[in-house]
Short mmCIF file of C-alpha atoms (C1' of nucleotides) in Angstrom, two decimals:
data_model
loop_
_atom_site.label_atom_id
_atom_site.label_comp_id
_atom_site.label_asym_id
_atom_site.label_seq_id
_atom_site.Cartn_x
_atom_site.Cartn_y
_atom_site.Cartn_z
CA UNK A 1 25.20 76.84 157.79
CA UNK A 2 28.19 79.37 159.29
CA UNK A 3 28.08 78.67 163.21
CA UNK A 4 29.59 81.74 164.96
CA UNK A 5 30.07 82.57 168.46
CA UNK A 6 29.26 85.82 170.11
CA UNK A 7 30.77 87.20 173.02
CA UNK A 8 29.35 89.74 174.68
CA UNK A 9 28.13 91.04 177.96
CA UNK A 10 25.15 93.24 177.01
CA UNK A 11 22.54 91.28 176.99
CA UNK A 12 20.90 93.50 174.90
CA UNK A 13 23.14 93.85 172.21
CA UNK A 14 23.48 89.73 171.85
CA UNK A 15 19.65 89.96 171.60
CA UNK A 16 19.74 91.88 168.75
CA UNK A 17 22.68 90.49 167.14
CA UNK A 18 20.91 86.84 167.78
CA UNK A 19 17.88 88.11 165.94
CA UNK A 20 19.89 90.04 162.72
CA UNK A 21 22.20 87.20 162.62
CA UNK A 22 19.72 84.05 162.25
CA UNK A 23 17.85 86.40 159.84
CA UNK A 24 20.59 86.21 157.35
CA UNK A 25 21.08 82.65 157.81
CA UNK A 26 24.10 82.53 160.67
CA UNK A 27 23.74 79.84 163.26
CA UNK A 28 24.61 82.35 166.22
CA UNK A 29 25.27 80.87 169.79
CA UNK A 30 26.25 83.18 172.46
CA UNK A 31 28.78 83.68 175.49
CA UNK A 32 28.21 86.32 178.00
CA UNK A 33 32.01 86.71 179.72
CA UNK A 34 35.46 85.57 177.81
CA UNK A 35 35.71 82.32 180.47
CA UNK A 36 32.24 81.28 178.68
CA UNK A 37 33.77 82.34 175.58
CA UNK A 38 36.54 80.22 175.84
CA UNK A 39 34.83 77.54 177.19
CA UNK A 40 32.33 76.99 174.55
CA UNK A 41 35.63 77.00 171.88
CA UNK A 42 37.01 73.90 173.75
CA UNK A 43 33.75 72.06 172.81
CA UNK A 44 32.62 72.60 169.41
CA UNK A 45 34.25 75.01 166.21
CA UNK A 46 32.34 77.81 165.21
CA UNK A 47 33.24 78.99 161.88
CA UNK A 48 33.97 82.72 163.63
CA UNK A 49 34.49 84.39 166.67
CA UNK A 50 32.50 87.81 167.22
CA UNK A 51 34.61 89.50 170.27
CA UNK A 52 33.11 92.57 172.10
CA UNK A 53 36.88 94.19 173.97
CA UNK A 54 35.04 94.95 176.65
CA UNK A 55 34.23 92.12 178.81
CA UNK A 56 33.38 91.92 182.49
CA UNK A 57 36.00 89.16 183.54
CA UNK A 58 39.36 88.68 180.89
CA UNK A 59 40.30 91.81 178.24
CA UNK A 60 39.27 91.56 174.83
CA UNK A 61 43.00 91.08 173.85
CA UNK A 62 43.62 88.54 175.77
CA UNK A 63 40.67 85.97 174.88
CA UNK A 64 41.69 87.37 171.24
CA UNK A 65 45.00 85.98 172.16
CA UNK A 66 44.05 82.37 173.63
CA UNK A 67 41.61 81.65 170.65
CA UNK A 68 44.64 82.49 168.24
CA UNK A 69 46.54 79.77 170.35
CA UNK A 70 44.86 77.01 169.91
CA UNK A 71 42.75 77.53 167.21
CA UNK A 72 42.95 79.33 163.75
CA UNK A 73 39.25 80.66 164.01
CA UNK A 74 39.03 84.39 162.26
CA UNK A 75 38.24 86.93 165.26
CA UNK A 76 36.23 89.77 164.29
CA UNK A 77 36.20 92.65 167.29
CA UNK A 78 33.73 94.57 168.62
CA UNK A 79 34.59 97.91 169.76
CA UNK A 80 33.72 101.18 170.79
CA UNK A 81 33.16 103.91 168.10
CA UNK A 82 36.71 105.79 167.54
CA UNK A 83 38.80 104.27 169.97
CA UNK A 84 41.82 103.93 167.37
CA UNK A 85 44.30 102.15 170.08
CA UNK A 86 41.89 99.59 170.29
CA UNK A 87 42.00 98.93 166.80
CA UNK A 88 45.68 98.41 166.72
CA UNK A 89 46.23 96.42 169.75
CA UNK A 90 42.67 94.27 168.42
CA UNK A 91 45.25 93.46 165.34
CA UNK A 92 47.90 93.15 167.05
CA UNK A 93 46.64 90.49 169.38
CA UNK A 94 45.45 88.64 166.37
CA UNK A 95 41.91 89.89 165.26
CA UNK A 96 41.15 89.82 160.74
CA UNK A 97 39.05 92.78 161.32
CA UNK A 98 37.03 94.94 163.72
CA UNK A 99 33.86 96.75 163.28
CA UNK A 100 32.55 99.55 165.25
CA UNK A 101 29.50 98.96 167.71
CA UNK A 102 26.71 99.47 167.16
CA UNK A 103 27.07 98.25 163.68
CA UNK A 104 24.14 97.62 161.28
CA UNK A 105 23.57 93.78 160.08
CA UNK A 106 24.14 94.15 156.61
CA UNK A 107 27.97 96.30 157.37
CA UNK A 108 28.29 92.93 159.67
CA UNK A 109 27.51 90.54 157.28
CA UNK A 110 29.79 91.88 154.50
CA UNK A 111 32.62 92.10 157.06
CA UNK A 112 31.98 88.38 157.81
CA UNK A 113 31.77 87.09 154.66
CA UNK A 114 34.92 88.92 153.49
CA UNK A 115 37.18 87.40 156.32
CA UNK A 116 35.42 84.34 155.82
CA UNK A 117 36.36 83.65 152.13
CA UNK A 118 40.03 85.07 153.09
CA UNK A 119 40.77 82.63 156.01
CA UNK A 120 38.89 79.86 154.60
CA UNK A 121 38.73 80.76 150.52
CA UNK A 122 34.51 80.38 150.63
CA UNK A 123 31.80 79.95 153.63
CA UNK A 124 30.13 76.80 153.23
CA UNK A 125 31.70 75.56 150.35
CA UNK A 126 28.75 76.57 147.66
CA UNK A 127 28.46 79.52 145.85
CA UNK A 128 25.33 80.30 144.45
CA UNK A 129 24.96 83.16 141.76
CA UNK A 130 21.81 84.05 140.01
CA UNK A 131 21.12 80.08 138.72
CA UNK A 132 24.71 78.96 138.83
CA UNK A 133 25.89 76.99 141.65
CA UNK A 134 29.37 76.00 142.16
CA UNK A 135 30.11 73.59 145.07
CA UNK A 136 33.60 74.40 146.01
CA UNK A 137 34.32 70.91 147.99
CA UNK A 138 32.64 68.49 145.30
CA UNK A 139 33.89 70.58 142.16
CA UNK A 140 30.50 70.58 140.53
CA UNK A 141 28.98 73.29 139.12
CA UNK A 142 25.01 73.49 137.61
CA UNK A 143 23.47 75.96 135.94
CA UNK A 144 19.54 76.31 136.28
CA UNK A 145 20.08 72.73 137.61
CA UNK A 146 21.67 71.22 134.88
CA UNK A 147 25.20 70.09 135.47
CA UNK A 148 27.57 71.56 133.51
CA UNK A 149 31.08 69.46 132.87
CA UNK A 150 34.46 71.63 133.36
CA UNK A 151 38.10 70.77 132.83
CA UNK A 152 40.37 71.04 135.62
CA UNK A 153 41.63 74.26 134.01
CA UNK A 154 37.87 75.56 133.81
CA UNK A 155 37.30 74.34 136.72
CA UNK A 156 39.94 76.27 138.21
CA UNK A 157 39.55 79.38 136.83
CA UNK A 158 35.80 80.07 137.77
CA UNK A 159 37.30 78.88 141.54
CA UNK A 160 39.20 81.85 141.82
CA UNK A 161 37.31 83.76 140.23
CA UNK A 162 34.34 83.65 141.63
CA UNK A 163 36.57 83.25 145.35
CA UNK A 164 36.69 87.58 144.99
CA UNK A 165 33.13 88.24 143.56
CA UNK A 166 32.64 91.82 141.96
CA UNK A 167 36.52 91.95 142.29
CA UNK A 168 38.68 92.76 138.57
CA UNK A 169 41.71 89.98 138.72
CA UNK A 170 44.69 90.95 136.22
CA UNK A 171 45.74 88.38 133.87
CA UNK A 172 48.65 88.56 135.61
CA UNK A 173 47.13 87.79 139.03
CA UNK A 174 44.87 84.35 137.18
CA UNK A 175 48.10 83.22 135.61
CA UNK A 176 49.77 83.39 139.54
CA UNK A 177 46.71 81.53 140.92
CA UNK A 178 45.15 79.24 137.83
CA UNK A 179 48.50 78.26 135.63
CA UNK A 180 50.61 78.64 139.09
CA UNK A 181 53.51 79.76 136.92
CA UNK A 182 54.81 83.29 136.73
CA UNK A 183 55.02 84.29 132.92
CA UNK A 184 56.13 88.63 132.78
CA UNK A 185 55.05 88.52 128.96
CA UNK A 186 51.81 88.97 128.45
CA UNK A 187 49.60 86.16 127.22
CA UNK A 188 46.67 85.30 125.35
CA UNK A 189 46.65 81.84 127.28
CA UNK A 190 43.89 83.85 129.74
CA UNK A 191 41.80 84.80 127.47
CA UNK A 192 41.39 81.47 125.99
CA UNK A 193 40.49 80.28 129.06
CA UNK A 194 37.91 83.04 129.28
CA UNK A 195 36.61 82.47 126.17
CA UNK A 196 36.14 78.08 126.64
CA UNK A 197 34.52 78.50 130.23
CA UNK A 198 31.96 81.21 129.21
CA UNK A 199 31.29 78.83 126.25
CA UNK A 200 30.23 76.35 129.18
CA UNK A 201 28.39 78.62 131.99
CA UNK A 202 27.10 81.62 129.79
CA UNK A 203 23.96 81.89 127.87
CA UNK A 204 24.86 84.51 125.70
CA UNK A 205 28.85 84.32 125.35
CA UNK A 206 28.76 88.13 123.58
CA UNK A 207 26.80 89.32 126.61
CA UNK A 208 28.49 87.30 129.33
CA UNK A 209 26.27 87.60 132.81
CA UNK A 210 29.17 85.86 134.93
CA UNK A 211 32.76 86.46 133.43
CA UNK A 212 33.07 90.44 132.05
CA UNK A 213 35.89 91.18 130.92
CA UNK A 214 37.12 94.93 131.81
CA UNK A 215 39.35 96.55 129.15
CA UNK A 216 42.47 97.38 130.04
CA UNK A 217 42.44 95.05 133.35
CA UNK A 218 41.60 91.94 133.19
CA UNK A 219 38.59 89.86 134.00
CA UNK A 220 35.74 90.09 137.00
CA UNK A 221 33.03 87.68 138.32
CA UNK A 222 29.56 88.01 139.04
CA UNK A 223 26.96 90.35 138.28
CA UNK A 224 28.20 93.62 140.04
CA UNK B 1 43.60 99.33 142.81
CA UNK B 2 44.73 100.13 145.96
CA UNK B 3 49.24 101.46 144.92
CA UNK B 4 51.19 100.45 147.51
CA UNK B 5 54.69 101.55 147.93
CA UNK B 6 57.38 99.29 149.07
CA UNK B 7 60.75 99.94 150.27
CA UNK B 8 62.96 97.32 151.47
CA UNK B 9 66.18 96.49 150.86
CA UNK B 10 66.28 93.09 151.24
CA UNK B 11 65.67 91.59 147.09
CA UNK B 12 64.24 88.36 148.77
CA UNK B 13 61.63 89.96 151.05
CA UNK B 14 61.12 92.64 148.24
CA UNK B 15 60.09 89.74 146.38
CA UNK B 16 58.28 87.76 148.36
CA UNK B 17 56.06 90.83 149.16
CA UNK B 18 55.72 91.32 145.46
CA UNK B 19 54.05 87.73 144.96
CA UNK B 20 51.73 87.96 148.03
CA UNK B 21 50.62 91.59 147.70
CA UNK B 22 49.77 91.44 143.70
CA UNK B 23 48.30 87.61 144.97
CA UNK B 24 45.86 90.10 147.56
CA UNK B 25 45.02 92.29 144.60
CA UNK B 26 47.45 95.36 145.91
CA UNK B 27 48.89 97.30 142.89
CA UNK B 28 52.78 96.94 144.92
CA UNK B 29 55.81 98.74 143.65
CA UNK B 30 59.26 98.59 144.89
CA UNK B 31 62.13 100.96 146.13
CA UNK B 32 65.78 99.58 147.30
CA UNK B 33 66.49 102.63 148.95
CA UNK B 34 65.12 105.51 151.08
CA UNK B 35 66.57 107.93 148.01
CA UNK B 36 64.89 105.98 145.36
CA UNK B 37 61.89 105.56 147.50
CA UNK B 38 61.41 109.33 148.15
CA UNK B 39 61.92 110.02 144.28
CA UNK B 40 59.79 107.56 143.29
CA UNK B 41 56.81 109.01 145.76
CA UNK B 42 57.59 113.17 143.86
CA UNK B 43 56.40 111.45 141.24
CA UNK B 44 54.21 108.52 141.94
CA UNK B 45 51.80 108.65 145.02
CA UNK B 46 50.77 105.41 146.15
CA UNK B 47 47.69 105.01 148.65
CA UNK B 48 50.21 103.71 151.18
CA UNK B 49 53.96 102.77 152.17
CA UNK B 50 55.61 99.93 153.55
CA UNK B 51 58.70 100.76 155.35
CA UNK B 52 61.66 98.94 156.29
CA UNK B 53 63.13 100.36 159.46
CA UNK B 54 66.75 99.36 158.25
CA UNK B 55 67.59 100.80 155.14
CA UNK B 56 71.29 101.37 153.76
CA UNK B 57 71.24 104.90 152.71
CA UNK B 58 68.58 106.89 155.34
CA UNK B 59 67.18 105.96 158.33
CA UNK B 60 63.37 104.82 158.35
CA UNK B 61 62.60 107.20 160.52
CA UNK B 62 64.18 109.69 158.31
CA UNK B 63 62.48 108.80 155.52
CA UNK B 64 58.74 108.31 157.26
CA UNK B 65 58.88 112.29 158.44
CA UNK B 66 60.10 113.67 154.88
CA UNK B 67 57.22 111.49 153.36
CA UNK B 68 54.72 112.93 156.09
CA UNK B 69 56.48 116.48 155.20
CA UNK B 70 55.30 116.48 151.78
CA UNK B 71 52.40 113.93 151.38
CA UNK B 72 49.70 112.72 153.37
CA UNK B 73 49.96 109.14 152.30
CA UNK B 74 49.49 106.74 155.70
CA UNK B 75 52.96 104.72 156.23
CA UNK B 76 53.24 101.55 158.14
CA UNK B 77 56.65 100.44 159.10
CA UNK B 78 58.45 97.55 159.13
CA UNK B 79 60.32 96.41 162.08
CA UNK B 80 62.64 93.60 163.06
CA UNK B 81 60.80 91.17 165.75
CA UNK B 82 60.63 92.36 169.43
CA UNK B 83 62.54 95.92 169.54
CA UNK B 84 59.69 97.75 171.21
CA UNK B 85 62.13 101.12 171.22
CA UNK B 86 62.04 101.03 167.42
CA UNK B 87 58.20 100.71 167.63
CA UNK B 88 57.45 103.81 169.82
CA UNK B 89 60.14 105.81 167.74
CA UNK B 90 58.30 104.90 164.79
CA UNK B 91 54.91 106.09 165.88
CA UNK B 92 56.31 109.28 166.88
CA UNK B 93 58.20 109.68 163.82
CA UNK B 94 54.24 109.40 162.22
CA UNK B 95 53.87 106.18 161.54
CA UNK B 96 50.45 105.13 160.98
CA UNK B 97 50.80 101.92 161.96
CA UNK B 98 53.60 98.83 162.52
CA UNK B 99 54.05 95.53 161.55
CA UNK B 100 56.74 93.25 162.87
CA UNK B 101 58.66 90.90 160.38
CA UNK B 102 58.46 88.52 158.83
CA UNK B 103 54.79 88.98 158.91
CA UNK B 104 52.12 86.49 157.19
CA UNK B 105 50.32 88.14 154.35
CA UNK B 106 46.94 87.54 155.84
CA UNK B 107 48.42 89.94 159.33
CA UNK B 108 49.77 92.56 156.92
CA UNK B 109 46.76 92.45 154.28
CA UNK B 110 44.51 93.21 157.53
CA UNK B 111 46.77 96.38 158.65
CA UNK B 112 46.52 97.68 155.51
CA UNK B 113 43.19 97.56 155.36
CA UNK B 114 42.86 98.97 159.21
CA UNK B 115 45.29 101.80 157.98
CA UNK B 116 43.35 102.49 154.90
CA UNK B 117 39.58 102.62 156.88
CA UNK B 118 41.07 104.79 159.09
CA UNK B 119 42.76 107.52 156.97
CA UNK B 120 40.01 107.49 154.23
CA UNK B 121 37.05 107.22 156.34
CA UNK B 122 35.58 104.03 153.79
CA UNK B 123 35.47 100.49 153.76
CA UNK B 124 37.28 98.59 151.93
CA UNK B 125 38.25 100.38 148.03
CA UNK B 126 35.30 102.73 148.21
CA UNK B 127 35.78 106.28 147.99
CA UNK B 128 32.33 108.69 147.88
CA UNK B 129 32.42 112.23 146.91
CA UNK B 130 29.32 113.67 146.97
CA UNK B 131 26.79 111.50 144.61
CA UNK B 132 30.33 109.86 142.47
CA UNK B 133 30.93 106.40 144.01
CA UNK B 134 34.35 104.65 143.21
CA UNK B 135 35.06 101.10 143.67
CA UNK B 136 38.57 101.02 143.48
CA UNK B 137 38.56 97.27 143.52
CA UNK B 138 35.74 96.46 141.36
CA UNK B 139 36.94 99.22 138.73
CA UNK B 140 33.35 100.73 138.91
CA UNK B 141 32.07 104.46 138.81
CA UNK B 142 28.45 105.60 139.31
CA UNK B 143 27.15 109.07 139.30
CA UNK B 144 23.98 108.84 141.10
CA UNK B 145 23.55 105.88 141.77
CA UNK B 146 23.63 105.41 137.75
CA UNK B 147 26.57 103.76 136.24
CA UNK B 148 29.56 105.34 134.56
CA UNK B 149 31.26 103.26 132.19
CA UNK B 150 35.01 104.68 131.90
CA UNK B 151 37.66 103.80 129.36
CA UNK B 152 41.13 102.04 131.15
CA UNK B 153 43.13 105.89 130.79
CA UNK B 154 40.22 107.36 131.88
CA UNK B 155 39.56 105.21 134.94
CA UNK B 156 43.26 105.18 135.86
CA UNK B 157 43.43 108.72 135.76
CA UNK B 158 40.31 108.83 138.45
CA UNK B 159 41.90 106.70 140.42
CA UNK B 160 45.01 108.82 140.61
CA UNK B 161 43.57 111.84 141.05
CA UNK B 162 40.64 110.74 143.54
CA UNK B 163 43.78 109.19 146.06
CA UNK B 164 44.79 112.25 146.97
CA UNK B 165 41.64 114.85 146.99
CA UNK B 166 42.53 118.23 147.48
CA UNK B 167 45.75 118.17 146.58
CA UNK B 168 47.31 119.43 143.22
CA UNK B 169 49.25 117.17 141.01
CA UNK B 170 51.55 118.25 137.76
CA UNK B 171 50.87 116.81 134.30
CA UNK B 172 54.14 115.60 135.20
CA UNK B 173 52.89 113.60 137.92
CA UNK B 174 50.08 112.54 136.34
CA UNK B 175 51.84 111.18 132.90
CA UNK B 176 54.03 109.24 135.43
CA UNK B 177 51.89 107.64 137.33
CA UNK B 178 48.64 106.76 134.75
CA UNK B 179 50.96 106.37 131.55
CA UNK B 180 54.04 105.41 133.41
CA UNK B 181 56.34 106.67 130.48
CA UNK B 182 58.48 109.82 131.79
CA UNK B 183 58.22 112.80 129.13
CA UNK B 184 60.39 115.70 129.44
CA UNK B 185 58.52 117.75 127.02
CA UNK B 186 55.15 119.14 127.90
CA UNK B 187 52.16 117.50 126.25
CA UNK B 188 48.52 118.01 125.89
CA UNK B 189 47.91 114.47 126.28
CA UNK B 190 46.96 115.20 130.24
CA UNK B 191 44.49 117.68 129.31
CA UNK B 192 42.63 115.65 126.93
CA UNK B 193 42.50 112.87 129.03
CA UNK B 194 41.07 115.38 131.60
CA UNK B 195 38.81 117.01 129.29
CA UNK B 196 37.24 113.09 128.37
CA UNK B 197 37.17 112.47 131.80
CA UNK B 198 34.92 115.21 132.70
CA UNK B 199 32.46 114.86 129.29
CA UNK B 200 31.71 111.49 131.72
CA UNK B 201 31.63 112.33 135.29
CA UNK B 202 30.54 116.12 135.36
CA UNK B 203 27.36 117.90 135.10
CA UNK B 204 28.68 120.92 133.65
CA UNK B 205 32.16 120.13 132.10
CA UNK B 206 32.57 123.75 131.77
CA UNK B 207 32.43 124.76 135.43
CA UNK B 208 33.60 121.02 137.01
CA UNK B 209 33.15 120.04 140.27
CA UNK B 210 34.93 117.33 140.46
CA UNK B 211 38.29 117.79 138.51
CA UNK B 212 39.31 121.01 138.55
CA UNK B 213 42.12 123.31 136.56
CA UNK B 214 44.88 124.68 138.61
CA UNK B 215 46.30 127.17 136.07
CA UNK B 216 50.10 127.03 135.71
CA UNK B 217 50.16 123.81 138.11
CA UNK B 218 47.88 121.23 137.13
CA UNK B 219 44.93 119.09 138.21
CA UNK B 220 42.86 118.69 141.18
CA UNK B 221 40.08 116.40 142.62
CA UNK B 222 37.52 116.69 144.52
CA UNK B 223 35.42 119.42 145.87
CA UNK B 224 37.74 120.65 148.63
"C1'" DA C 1 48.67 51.10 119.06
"C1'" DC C 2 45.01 54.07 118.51
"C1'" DC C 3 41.86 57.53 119.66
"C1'" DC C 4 40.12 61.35 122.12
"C1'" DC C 5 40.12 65.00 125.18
"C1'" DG C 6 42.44 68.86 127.13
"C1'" DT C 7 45.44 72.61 126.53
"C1'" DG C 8 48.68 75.95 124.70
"C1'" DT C 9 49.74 78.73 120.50
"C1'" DC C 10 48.80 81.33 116.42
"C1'" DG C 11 46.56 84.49 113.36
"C1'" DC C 12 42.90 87.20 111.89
"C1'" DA C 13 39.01 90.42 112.36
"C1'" DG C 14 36.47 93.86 114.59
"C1'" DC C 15 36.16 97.33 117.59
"C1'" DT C 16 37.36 100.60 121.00
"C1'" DC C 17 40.55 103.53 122.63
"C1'" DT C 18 43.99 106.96 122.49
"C1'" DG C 19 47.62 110.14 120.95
"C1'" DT C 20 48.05 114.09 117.94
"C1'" DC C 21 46.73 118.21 115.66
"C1'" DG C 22 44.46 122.56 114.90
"C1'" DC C 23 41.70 126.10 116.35
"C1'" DA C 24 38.86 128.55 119.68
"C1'" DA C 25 38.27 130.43 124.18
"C1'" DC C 26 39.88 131.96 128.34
"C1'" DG C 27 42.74 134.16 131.87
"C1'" DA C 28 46.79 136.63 133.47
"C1'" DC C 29 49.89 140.12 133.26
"C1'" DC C 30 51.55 144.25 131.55
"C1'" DG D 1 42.63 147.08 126.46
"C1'" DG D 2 46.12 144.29 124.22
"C1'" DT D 3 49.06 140.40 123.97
"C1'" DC D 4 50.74 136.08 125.08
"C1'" DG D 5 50.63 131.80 127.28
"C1'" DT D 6 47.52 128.26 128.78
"C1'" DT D 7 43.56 125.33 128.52
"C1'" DG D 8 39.18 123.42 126.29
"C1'" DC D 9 37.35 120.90 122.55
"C1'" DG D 10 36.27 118.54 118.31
"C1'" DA D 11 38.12 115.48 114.57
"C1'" DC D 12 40.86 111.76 112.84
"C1'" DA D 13 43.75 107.90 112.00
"C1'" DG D 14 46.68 104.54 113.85
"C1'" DA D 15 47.48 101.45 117.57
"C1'" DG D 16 46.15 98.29 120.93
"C1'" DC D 17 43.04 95.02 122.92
"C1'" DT D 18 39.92 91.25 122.89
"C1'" DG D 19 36.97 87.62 120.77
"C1'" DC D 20 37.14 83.63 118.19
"C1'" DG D 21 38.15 79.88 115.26
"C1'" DA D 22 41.83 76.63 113.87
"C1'" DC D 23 45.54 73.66 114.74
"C1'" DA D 24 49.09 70.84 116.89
"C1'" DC D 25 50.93 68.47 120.64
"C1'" DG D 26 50.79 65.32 124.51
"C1'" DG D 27 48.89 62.19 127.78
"C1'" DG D 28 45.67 58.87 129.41
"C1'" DG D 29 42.37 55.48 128.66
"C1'" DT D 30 40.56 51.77 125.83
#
DNA sequence: ACCCCGTGTCGCAGCTCTGTCGCAACGACC
DNA sequence: GGTCGTTGCGACAGAGCTGCGACACGGGGT
């Protein structure tokens, strides 16, 4: 369960954004001025901070500012359509990413979960895909409910990879991230790896449903 | 594959960049000086350039208005911390954006991607033209919503000629930057990668809409 | 001390891709 | 309208890439 915290004047728009929110499964609590805001941070950690810039009592920047302070909670800001200065001063005071209001649940969403798995590497610590789940803080992985054993190289692999899902990672880059050591030659050590973990996690091997490889470039995750 | 290019002087921030940019997925490539770096963009155009304010040979601003002269590649610079002159010269001089060093990954990763939504008008590694979708980091095509399965040349040459739509590039150009091996000598080898390209992505290959024949010059994307 | 598991390396096989060539078609310029 | 340079297009063979099995080494547990 991903707790975020709105704030937000409109009482409108947090209506809304409380109702598309808890539909895709966000535990959404509100503020309705950056004092609130800031208040509710003292108390307990949401996973994210949702930041309209225009607030009724302290500037966007500034409770963008505070939160980066004392905390290390992404900021995502809210902001008016084309107002590019915004954008730049949201980043520089600290914000992963801004979206432009109004912005439709689904655009949301993705934006969350992609400065969610950068600042933390994964949500909630499980990853579910089609029937494999991989539970990121236990380092189990089952597939259709049956557990399936990994290495720690295995193990380590299908981490990163499936950390940037639908996203082609060089040999080079899995080497960097996996092996931690920075070979320039090329090296079939990858593949191998490929080739022993889809032995584990795929049904078909030949037709792999989780690990494609992409000729040329290296290796993806997840069915597109 | 988003190309950046990087010019620095400095080897050890050069390389640090190097390892945390490839680490983010970013395609990075590296100039020492303003010179190199402006010879390396006649040939090689990159989605985006880092750079450094201080440079031995030409002055960054120099260099940021002859790359805006010829290009229209988005350039965020590089600054030492706190000299807010250099900033507003820097803007002026076209800068897209600024970034004060040494700057975390995670701060500059975010920029980037600001800078990026902002010139190309798409989230994250998506370009749309018309009905032909490319995911520039999942190394996908689809024509219609159906998908187009491209060969590594033939996807590398999409992705070089969809960065900059509209504008012409040479064979020259194009055998440097998607074969990366500098010929003198003319050679057909552009044209049939062109001509394979289109059998895949066009309607008509005989009247494309998509990748079109400047006579005498070369090759251009995109409908204008 | 022995055994077993994990891991890196090697070599082979199959397949796709790609560079080259030759000819046809087209367009520009005189 | 003719000629020449440029581009489109099909065919082909070699090269490159990946899958896959085999093997050897090393370390940890029994």
């Amino acid at each position: 369960m991903v707790a975020i915290l709105l704030i937000e004047d409109d009482p409108l728009v947090r209506r809304g954004l409380e109702l598309a929110m808890s539909r895709l499964g966000y535990d959404l609590r509100t503020s309705g001025t950056g004092q609130a805001g800031l208040a509710a941070l003292a108390g307990d950690l949401p996973d994210l901070v949702l930041l309209d810039l225009m607030l009724p009592d302290l500037d966007g920047f500034e409770v963008c500012r505070r939160v980066r302070d004392r905390t290390d909670v992404p900021v995502i800001m809210l902001t008016a359509r084309g107002d590019d200065v915004d954008v730049v001063g949201g980043l520089e005071a600290g914000a992963d990413d801004y979206v432009i209001k109004p912005a439709r649940p689904a655009v949301l969403d993705a934006r969350i979960r992609a400065v969610l798995r950068r600042s933390t590497g994964d949500p909630d610590g499980l990853r579910t895909h089609r029937d494999l789940r991989i539970d990121t803080t236990a380092l189990t992985v089952s597939r259709r409910g049956e557990p399936v054993t990994l290495t720690p190289t295995e193990m380590r692999l299908l981490l990163t990879l499936s950390r940037h899902p639908g996203r082609v990672l060089s040999r080079q880059q899995l080497l960097q991230d996996v092996w931690e050591h920075d070979y320039l030659g090329d090296s079939r050590l990858v593949d191998n790896a490929v080739q022993r973990l889809r032995a584990k996690i795929e049904t078909d091997p030949a037709a792999p449903e989780f690990v494609q490889t992409v000729r040329g470039f290296g290796y993806r995750f997840g069915p597109v």
